[in-house]
């Protein structure tokens, strides 16, 4: 269940951060009395009560410092968390939530402004950080993601105060590696404020337009599709009902490509007119939903994840159920010549005969809302390459691909980090997938590499280098299961290792696919390292 | 809080308990701090804890230890870098206290404390920040000089501007000036605060070497009066060549002020801290390995793996034993010739020494 009540003295910073991360997912009872974006009077009053003691209200609804910064909902959660844990702010959970809602609505980010950093809000693991020149990665990005920077808006004078906050709160900052080799403070106070104020200013046309506009509601019926790395594609339906201003209940019914069905109801709050934050329980796991509603209200997209283990989760796309007939997805999209397999076709208004083109034969096995389950037989000599798929009069290009063999395997993520765990800090796992590709062949229609999707492979770990061999990293750092999920070893000094080292490691993750006696391989680089003690909603 | 029985143990070892002291041969004692508030005094020869003093209001954090050669009082940076407690090493009583933060000015000292050789003045590197109603205002760093006889509410007798990012204070033997290590090796006049010279880090003038990386926060100069620290730099990089990382031993003679750098190997091992032996030509460094450096030839003399990480190294006064401490809760005693462990002593209760300094006094 979601966190309720205020944990005044969390056992650790990590525990505290988990509490902080839960702020956005408040119980519906607390939401019922909340104002809509249009009516922010309660939010203003609550902000005045809890913030104005320090952030003086210099003119109506203008609080010093507070009113010249814009952030994501998670950004505001982190700010309030810091005020509570560093500056002694005490406030009830309802007030905290009201303030976050008010600030995210009145001083949030337009969709175009949050786009670049969404991967951080969505807690996507092993995504390379934003590329932002030479100095910012070292000056800022060596401690936290540059997405965290790009998810804030301030003018230069406020960015300068931000630098003072950093060194004021973390005096060791100037002494750390990649800081002590330069005049960090001088650069941070003379160069960066103007630079960041130029890149990420407080006032933008995008925000002015967004704030002034009216926003779509997510209520109604949706068709849902997505993919859970390591498990596979899923399809289903979603019904969203209003539970008060900007509060919703969402009823999910999904089916995995492997046939397993699952249902859940989530409690949702919409921030800034598009930031969907939901909490639900799926198969006994508490789940968070970080989705964005498109400006036209026709599409919902993002990622959901395990509330305790954010690296575990899946992608989601939802489209309105009542649109024109369309094929939205085919799973699996790769059809091997000479075989018969079951395929799910997801879409709207799917009626009539199913076709995957010449050399194939498709038979509908079952229908369900938003999807068809079909059996597809492919001739051994069917032409390889991408195929259009049609259901009755509805067709979609490049939805499927016929292949005879996999030419290349690519393991993703190509570079990954896992963290040892145990005790107060959960381990951070890493999920690998091996994607197959058809490579161009002169005697076929294949002109560019064609993605076949995740392949069912065997997984193996190997030492990455000589040091990893000497330290026997494969033995100590962790193990990988048949689904490609790496589970790191336990945290703490390990007396069995040289120097009583922890269970860190430098590994190659190797996928192999047996194709009639010929083995195809792909690999990825995995670093297993120590815990993160500080686990805020935005890294 | 003191522990009278243990205290008596130390007094017995040092002076004879409850009786007029008779001059016994001087012995080496190891000082080390440990979380949350321990200051241990260890009889090196018997590998036993002579005293386990508890530092008042340490706030769970025990950092740098400064002391004089006679080892009468240890000045310990505590309270998350915001206070210095002077602990009488005979009685265990707090005889000096400087709480650096005052009012809305929060002051931290990043390991930068030391005491003059006569024990009369404490030099503190201060990082002040004004905590205003709704913002931090980082102030320029400064040195603060305290009179060590000022008691338990000590205020600085003078302050003067300091460079940023200093991590080490080392008083010169004559007591007239002190060194501060940061972007450069600075030397300041103790009385006036005047910068006398700066040299040797950003200006180390070694052609074909990158600027060195130096970050030592263990102010150890005993038993020789020479401070040393490992430095790392790239040699021969440029024009498409990646260069080779070299480890160098930086030494600073606190008597003469002589500064030198001596390369002794391509960087194949990380070394956190080093100490110079009174035995000519020997220096020792630690981290996951114990490194012996031949300072005459400028080469690696020997290296052995350790059971775990040690942050700090020191030596007996005669150079016939190497002490390894810091990090976790044990002190290891090594033979400087064979690099074999002679003994390992666990601190009672196994508290982490973490980044605390390990010092050696002789009484």
Short mmCIF file of C-alpha atoms in Angstrom, two decimals, chain A residues 106-361:
data_model
loop_
_atom_site.label_atom_id
_atom_site.label_comp_id
_atom_site.label_asym_id
_atom_site.label_seq_id
_atom_site.Cartn_x
_atom_site.Cartn_y
_atom_site.Cartn_z
CA UNK A 106 1.73 27.08 -10.89
CA UNK A 107 5.51 26.71 -11.26
CA UNK A 108 5.93 23.54 -13.22
CA UNK A 109 7.46 22.62 -16.53
CA UNK A 110 5.71 22.64 -19.88
CA UNK A 111 5.72 19.23 -21.62
CA UNK A 112 8.36 20.45 -24.05
CA UNK A 113 10.52 21.53 -21.11
CA UNK A 114 10.37 18.22 -19.27
CA UNK A 115 10.79 16.10 -22.42
CA UNK A 116 14.59 15.84 -22.34
CA UNK A 117 14.73 14.74 -18.73
CA UNK A 118 11.73 12.42 -18.66
CA UNK A 119 13.96 9.36 -18.45
CA UNK A 120 15.05 10.57 -15.02
CA UNK A 121 11.47 11.14 -13.82
CA UNK A 122 10.61 7.70 -15.16
CA UNK A 123 13.57 6.21 -13.27
CA UNK A 124 14.84 4.43 -16.37
CA UNK A 125 17.93 2.45 -15.52
CA UNK A 126 21.15 2.61 -17.51
CA UNK A 127 20.16 5.49 -19.73
CA UNK A 128 23.09 7.73 -20.73
CA UNK A 129 22.71 11.18 -19.23
CA UNK A 130 21.98 14.29 -21.28
CA UNK A 131 24.90 15.64 -23.29
CA UNK A 132 25.46 19.25 -22.28
CA UNK A 133 28.91 20.41 -23.34
CA UNK A 134 32.21 19.93 -21.59
CA UNK A 135 31.90 21.78 -18.29
CA UNK A 136 28.44 20.86 -17.01
CA UNK A 137 29.08 17.09 -16.98
CA UNK A 138 32.03 17.65 -14.65
CA UNK A 139 30.77 20.64 -12.69
CA UNK A 140 27.30 19.19 -12.05
CA UNK A 141 26.94 15.79 -13.68
CA UNK A 142 29.63 14.05 -11.67
CA UNK A 143 27.29 13.93 -8.65
CA UNK A 144 23.81 13.92 -10.14
CA UNK A 145 22.26 13.59 -13.57
CA UNK A 146 22.20 16.58 -15.85
CA UNK A 147 18.54 15.67 -16.32
CA UNK A 148 18.09 16.92 -12.76
CA UNK A 149 19.51 20.26 -13.90
CA UNK A 150 17.44 20.32 -17.08
CA UNK A 151 14.26 19.69 -15.07
CA UNK A 152 14.54 23.07 -13.34
CA UNK A 153 14.08 26.65 -14.48
CA UNK A 154 15.65 29.69 -12.77
CA UNK A 155 17.28 32.92 -13.80
CA UNK A 156 21.00 33.54 -13.35
CA UNK A 157 20.70 35.16 -9.90
CA UNK A 158 18.78 32.13 -8.64
CA UNK A 159 21.27 29.70 -10.19
CA UNK A 160 23.97 31.59 -8.28
CA UNK A 161 22.09 31.04 -5.03
CA UNK A 162 21.78 27.41 -6.05
CA UNK A 163 25.61 27.19 -6.16
CA UNK A 164 25.80 28.70 -2.68
CA UNK A 165 23.31 26.10 -1.48
CA UNK A 166 25.47 23.32 -2.88
CA UNK A 167 28.70 24.34 -1.16
CA UNK A 168 26.85 25.54 1.92
CA UNK A 169 25.21 22.19 2.35
CA UNK A 170 28.06 20.03 1.06
CA UNK A 171 31.37 21.70 2.02
CA UNK A 172 33.31 18.65 0.84
CA UNK A 173 32.13 19.35 -2.70
CA UNK A 174 35.21 21.38 -3.64
CA UNK A 175 37.53 18.61 -2.45
CA UNK A 176 36.13 15.72 -4.42
CA UNK A 177 37.75 14.14 -7.44
CA UNK A 178 37.01 16.09 -10.62
CA UNK A 179 36.39 19.13 -8.44
CA UNK A 180 39.71 19.65 -6.74
CA UNK A 181 41.50 19.63 -10.09
CA UNK A 182 39.82 22.92 -11.01
CA UNK A 183 38.65 26.18 -9.48
CA UNK A 184 35.20 24.75 -8.97
CA UNK A 185 33.78 27.55 -6.86
CA UNK A 186 35.04 30.26 -9.16
CA UNK A 187 33.50 28.58 -12.21
CA UNK A 188 30.30 27.73 -10.34
CA UNK A 189 29.76 31.32 -9.26
CA UNK A 190 31.00 33.26 -12.28
CA UNK A 191 30.39 31.12 -15.36
CA UNK A 192 27.59 28.70 -14.61
CA UNK A 193 24.83 31.02 -13.33
CA UNK A 194 24.71 32.93 -16.61
CA UNK A 195 25.06 29.79 -18.65
CA UNK A 196 22.31 27.91 -16.83
CA UNK A 197 20.11 31.01 -16.75
CA UNK A 198 20.45 31.10 -20.53
CA UNK A 199 19.76 27.41 -21.01
CA UNK A 200 17.03 27.07 -18.41
CA UNK A 201 15.47 30.48 -17.69
CA UNK A 202 12.51 31.01 -15.41
CA UNK A 203 10.28 32.73 -17.93
CA UNK A 204 9.65 30.95 -21.23
CA UNK A 205 6.98 31.19 -23.91
CA UNK A 206 6.46 27.43 -23.60
CA UNK A 207 5.49 27.70 -19.97
CA UNK A 208 3.42 30.85 -20.42
CA UNK A 209 1.40 29.14 -23.14
CA UNK A 210 1.01 25.91 -21.21
CA UNK A 211 -0.01 27.60 -18.00
CA UNK A 212 -2.60 29.75 -19.77
CA UNK A 213 -4.07 26.85 -21.74
CA UNK A 214 -6.81 24.40 -20.87
CA UNK A 215 -5.74 20.84 -20.49
CA UNK A 216 -7.20 17.54 -21.55
CA UNK A 217 -8.56 15.11 -18.97
CA UNK A 218 -7.48 11.47 -18.97
CA UNK A 219 -10.99 10.18 -18.19
CA UNK A 220 -12.41 7.56 -20.54
CA UNK A 221 -11.49 4.27 -22.17
CA UNK A 222 -8.00 3.44 -23.37
CA UNK A 223 -6.15 0.68 -25.15
CA UNK A 224 -2.88 -0.14 -23.48
CA UNK A 225 0.30 -1.75 -24.68
CA UNK A 226 3.79 -2.01 -23.37
CA UNK A 227 6.80 -4.11 -22.67
CA UNK A 228 8.37 -5.36 -19.50
CA UNK A 229 12.04 -6.06 -20.15
CA UNK A 230 12.80 -9.66 -19.28
CA UNK A 231 9.16 -10.69 -19.45
CA UNK A 232 7.79 -9.44 -22.73
CA UNK A 233 5.00 -7.46 -24.32
CA UNK A 234 1.61 -6.91 -22.78
CA UNK A 235 -1.69 -5.55 -24.07
CA UNK A 236 -4.93 -4.52 -22.45
CA UNK A 237 -7.44 -1.88 -21.54
CA UNK A 238 -7.66 1.02 -19.14
CA UNK A 239 -10.70 2.86 -17.81
CA UNK A 240 -10.06 6.18 -16.11
CA UNK A 241 -12.75 7.80 -13.91
CA UNK A 242 -12.66 11.12 -12.13
CA UNK A 243 -12.39 11.07 -8.36
CA UNK A 244 -12.33 14.83 -7.83
CA UNK A 245 -10.27 17.65 -9.26
CA UNK A 246 -7.15 16.20 -10.90
CA UNK A 247 -7.70 12.91 -9.07
CA UNK A 248 -8.60 9.70 -10.85
CA UNK A 249 -9.03 6.02 -10.46
CA UNK A 250 -7.63 3.86 -13.23
CA UNK A 251 -8.74 0.28 -13.83
CA UNK A 252 -6.24 -1.79 -15.73
CA UNK A 253 -6.69 -5.15 -17.37
CA UNK A 254 -3.69 -6.46 -19.26
CA UNK A 255 -2.55 -9.69 -20.79
CA UNK A 256 1.03 -10.66 -21.43
CA UNK A 257 2.00 -12.15 -24.74
CA UNK A 258 2.64 -15.38 -22.83
CA UNK A 259 -1.08 -15.48 -22.01
CA UNK A 260 -0.96 -14.44 -18.36
CA UNK A 261 -3.61 -11.90 -17.39
CA UNK A 262 -3.39 -9.29 -14.68
CA UNK A 263 -5.67 -6.59 -13.25
CA UNK A 264 -5.13 -3.61 -11.01
CA UNK A 265 -6.65 -0.33 -9.95
CA UNK A 266 -4.47 2.67 -9.52
CA UNK A 267 -4.97 5.93 -7.69
CA UNK A 268 -3.85 8.76 -9.85
CA UNK A 269 -3.15 12.41 -9.52
CA UNK A 270 -2.50 14.70 -12.45
CA UNK A 271 0.07 17.43 -11.89
CA UNK A 272 0.79 20.42 -14.12
CA UNK A 273 -2.06 19.37 -16.40
CA UNK A 274 -0.22 16.35 -17.83
CA UNK A 275 2.01 14.63 -15.28
CA UNK A 276 0.22 11.40 -14.35
CA UNK A 277 1.45 9.97 -11.07
CA UNK A 278 -0.26 6.80 -10.02
CA UNK A 279 0.14 4.07 -7.48
CA UNK A 280 -1.19 0.57 -7.83
CA UNK A 281 -0.55 -3.00 -6.83
CA UNK A 282 0.27 -5.55 -9.53
CA UNK A 283 0.69 -9.18 -8.60
CA UNK A 284 1.46 -8.17 -4.99
CA UNK A 285 4.03 -5.57 -6.00
CA UNK A 286 3.49 -1.90 -5.17
CA UNK A 287 3.91 0.01 -8.40
CA UNK A 288 4.43 3.68 -9.28
CA UNK A 289 3.27 5.14 -12.56
CA UNK A 290 5.04 8.09 -14.17
CA UNK A 291 3.22 8.89 -17.37
CA UNK A 292 2.66 11.97 -19.46
CA UNK A 293 -0.71 12.80 -21.01
CA UNK A 294 -0.30 14.26 -24.47
CA UNK A 295 -1.54 17.82 -24.96
CA UNK A 296 -4.44 16.59 -27.11
CA UNK A 297 -5.38 14.02 -24.50
CA UNK A 298 -5.11 11.18 -27.01
CA UNK A 299 -2.03 9.42 -25.71
CA UNK A 300 -0.60 8.42 -22.38
CA UNK A 301 3.01 7.26 -22.24
CA UNK A 302 5.77 6.62 -19.76
CA UNK A 303 7.05 3.99 -17.42
CA UNK A 304 5.80 2.15 -14.35
CA UNK A 305 8.11 0.63 -11.80
CA UNK A 306 8.38 -1.28 -8.55
CA UNK A 307 7.98 1.26 -5.75
CA UNK A 308 10.90 -0.23 -3.85
CA UNK A 309 13.07 -1.21 -6.81
CA UNK A 310 12.68 1.47 -9.43
CA UNK A 311 14.95 -0.27 -11.93
CA UNK A 312 12.32 -2.98 -12.29
CA UNK A 313 9.42 -1.90 -14.44
CA UNK A 314 8.08 -1.49 -17.94
CA UNK A 315 7.12 0.88 -20.70
CA UNK A 316 3.56 1.87 -21.32
CA UNK A 317 1.67 3.50 -24.16
CA UNK A 318 -2.08 4.04 -24.05
CA UNK A 319 -4.27 5.36 -26.81
CA UNK A 320 -7.95 6.23 -26.78
CA UNK A 321 -10.17 3.22 -27.37
CA UNK A 322 -12.69 5.14 -29.44
CA UNK A 323 -10.53 6.28 -32.34
CA UNK A 324 -10.61 5.06 -35.94
CA UNK A 325 -9.75 1.45 -36.69
CA UNK A 326 -5.99 0.91 -36.46
CA UNK A 327 -3.40 -1.76 -35.89
CA UNK A 328 -1.23 -0.44 -33.06
CA UNK A 329 1.17 -3.29 -32.39
CA UNK A 330 2.03 -6.86 -33.32
CA UNK A 331 3.77 -9.16 -30.87
CA UNK A 332 6.06 -10.85 -31.49
CA UNK A 333 6.87 -8.99 -34.63
CA UNK A 334 9.45 -11.52 -35.81
CA UNK A 335 8.09 -14.59 -37.62
CA UNK A 336 10.50 -17.37 -38.42
CA UNK A 337 10.17 -18.95 -41.83
CA UNK A 338 9.06 -22.55 -41.71
CA UNK A 339 7.27 -22.23 -38.37
CA UNK A 340 3.83 -21.63 -36.97
CA UNK A 341 3.45 -19.33 -34.00
CA UNK A 342 0.90 -17.39 -31.99
CA UNK A 343 0.85 -13.65 -32.45
CA UNK A 344 -1.10 -10.87 -30.74
CA UNK A 345 -2.41 -8.02 -32.88
CA UNK A 346 -3.38 -5.00 -30.81
CA UNK A 347 -5.56 -2.22 -32.13
CA UNK A 348 -8.96 -0.67 -32.55
CA UNK A 349 -11.88 -1.95 -34.62
CA UNK A 350 -10.07 -5.11 -35.70
CA UNK A 351 -12.56 -7.06 -37.81
CA UNK A 352 -12.12 -9.34 -40.79
CA UNK A 353 -9.48 -11.61 -42.27
CA UNK A 354 -5.94 -11.37 -40.99
CA UNK A 355 -3.01 -11.32 -43.41
CA UNK A 356 0.73 -11.15 -43.02
CA UNK A 357 1.37 -11.17 -46.76
CA UNK A 358 2.66 -13.73 -49.30
CA UNK A 359 3.93 -17.03 -47.99
CA UNK A 360 1.99 -16.79 -44.72
CA UNK A 361 -1.31 -18.06 -43.42
#
